[in-house]
XYZ file of N, CA and C in Angstrom:
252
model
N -7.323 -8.408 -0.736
C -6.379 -7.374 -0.373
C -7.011 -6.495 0.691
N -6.327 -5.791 1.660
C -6.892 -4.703 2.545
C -6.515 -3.529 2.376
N -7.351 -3.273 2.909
C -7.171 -1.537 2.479
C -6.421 -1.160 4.396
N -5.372 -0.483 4.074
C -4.788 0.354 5.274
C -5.295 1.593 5.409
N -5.765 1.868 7.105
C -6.215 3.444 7.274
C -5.065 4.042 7.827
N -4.529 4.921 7.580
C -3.186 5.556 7.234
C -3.353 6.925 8.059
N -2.215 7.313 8.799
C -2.169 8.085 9.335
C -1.991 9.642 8.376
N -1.478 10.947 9.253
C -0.789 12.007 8.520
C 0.294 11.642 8.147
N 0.454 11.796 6.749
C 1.918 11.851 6.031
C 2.811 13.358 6.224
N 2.046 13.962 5.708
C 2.258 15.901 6.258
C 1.107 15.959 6.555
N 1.346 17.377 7.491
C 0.414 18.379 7.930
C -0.676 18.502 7.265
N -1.075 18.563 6.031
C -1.548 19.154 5.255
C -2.441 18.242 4.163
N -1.665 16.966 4.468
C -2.431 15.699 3.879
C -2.943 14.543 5.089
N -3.879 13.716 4.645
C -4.506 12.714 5.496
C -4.722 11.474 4.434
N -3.611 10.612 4.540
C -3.552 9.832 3.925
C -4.865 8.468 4.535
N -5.526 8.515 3.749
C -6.968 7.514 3.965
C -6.376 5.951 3.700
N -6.756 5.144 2.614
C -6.346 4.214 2.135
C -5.199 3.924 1.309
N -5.078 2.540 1.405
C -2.866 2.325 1.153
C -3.809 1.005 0.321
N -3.617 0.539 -0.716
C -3.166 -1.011 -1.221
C -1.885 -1.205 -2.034
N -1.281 -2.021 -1.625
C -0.156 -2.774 -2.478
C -0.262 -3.743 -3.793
N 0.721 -3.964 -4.579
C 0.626 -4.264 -5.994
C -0.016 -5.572 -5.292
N -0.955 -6.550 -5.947
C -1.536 -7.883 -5.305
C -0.488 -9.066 -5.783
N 0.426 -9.090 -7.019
C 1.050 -10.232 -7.350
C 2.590 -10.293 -7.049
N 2.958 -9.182 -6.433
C 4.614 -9.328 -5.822
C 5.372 -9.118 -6.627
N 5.360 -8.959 -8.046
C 6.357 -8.622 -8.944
C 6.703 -6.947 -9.324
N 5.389 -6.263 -8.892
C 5.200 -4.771 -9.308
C 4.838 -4.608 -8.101
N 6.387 -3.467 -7.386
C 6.455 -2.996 -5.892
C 5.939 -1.104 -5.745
N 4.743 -1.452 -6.209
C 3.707 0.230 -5.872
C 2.958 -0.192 -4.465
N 2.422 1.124 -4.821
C 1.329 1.121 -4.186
C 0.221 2.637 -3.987
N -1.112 2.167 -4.596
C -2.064 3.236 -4.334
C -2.526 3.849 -3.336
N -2.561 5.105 -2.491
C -3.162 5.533 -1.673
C -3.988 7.011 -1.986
N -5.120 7.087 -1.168
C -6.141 7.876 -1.545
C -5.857 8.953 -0.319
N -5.683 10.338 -0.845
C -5.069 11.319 -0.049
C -5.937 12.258 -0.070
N -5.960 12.809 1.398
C -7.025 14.265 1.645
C -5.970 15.559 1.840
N -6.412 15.907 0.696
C -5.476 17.340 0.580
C -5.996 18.756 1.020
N -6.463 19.134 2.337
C -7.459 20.157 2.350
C -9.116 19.473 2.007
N -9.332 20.221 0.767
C -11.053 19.740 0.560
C -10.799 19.361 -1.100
N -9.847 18.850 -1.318
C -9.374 17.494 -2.287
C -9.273 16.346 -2.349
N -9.765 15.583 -2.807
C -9.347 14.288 -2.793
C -8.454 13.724 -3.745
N -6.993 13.378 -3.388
C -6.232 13.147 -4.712
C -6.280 10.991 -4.368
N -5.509 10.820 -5.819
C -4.855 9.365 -5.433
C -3.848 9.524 -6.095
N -2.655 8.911 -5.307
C -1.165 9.057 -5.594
C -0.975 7.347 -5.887
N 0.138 7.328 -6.677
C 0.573 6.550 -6.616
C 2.470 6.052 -6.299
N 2.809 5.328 -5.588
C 3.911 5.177 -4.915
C 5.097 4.050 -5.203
N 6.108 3.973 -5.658
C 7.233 3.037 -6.450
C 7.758 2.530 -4.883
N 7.122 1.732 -4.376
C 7.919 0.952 -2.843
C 9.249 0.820 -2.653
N 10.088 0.736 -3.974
C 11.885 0.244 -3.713
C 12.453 1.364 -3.594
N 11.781 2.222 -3.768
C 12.518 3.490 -3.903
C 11.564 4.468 -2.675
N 10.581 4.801 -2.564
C 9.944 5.575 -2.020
C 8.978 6.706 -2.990
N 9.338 6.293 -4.329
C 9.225 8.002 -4.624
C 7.515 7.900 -5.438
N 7.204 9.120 -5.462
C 5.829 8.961 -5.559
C 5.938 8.987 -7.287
N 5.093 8.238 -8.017
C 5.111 8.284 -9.456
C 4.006 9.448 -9.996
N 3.055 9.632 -9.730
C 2.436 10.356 -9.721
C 1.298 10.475 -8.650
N 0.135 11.688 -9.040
C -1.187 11.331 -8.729
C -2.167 12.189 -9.646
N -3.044 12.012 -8.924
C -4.413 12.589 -9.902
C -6.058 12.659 -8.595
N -6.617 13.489 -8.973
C -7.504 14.147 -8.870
C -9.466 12.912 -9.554
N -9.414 11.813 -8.798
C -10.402 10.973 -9.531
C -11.765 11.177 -9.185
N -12.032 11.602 -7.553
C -13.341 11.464 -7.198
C -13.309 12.679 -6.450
N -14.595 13.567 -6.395
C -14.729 14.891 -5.258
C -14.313 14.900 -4.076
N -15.110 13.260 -3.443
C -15.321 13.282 -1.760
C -14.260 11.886 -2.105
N -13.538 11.549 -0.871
C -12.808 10.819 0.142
C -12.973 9.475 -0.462
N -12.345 8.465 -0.809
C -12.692 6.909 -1.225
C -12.984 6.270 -0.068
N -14.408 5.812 0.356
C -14.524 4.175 1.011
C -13.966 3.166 1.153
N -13.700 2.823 -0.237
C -13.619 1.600 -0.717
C -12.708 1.832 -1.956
N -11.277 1.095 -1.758
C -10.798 0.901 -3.041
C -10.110 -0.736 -3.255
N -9.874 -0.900 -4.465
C -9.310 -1.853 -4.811
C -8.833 -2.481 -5.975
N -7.436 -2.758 -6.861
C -6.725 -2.555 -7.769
C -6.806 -4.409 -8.345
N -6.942 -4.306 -9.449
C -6.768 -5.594 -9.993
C -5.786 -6.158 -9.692
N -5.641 -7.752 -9.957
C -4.328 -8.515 -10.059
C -3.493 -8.505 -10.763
N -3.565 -7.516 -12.188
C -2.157 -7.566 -12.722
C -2.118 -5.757 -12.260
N -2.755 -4.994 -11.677
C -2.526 -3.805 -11.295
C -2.644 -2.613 -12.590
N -3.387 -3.579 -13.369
C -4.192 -2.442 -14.511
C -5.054 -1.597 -14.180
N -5.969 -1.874 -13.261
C -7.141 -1.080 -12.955
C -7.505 -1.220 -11.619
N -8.059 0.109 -11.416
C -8.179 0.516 -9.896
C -9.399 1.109 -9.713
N -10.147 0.806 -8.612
C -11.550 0.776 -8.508
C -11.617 1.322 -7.490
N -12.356 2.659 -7.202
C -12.672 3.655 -6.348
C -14.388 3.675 -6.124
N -14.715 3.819 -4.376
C -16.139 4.082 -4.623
C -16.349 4.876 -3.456
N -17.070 5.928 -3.617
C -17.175 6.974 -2.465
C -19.154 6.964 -2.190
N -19.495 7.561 -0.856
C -20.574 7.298 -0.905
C -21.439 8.950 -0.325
N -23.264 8.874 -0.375
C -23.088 9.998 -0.453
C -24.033 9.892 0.874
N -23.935 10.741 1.805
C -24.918 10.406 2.914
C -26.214 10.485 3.074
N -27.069 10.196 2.865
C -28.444 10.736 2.721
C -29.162 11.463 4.235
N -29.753 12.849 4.058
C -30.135 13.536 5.275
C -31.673 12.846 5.097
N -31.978 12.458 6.290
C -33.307 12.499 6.449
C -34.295 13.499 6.768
């Protein structure tokens, strides 16, 4: 699956990463949203548009995400920079 880098949705958000349900029967989809100095992940009902929820999972911004094949579980990984 790929992860989409996603433009502004609003002003006010910076939508980072998009994945879609992987098996075609369940029409969501997860995206990882910068809300200010939040990081939320929403989740999104595709036939309709409407957002089902979200939540508040990791401090900083997701890298890397990616949702199982029956779309049980969703795997977030953020990283931390090291100063030399």
């Amino acid at each position: 699956m790929t992860n989409y880098i996603c433009g502004n949705y609003f002003q006010d958000e910076k939508i980072e990463r998009c994945q879609f349900s992987k098996d075609g029967t369940k029409l969501f989809m997860f995206c990882t949203v910068q809300k200010g100095d939040k990081a939320v992940t929403e989740v999104w009902d595709i036939s309709t548009w409407n957002k089902i929820g979200h939540k508040r999972l990791l401090k900083k911004p997701a890298s890397v995400m990616s949702i199982s094949l029956d779309g049980k579980y969703l795997a977030l990984c953020t990283y931390i920079q090291a100063v030399a």
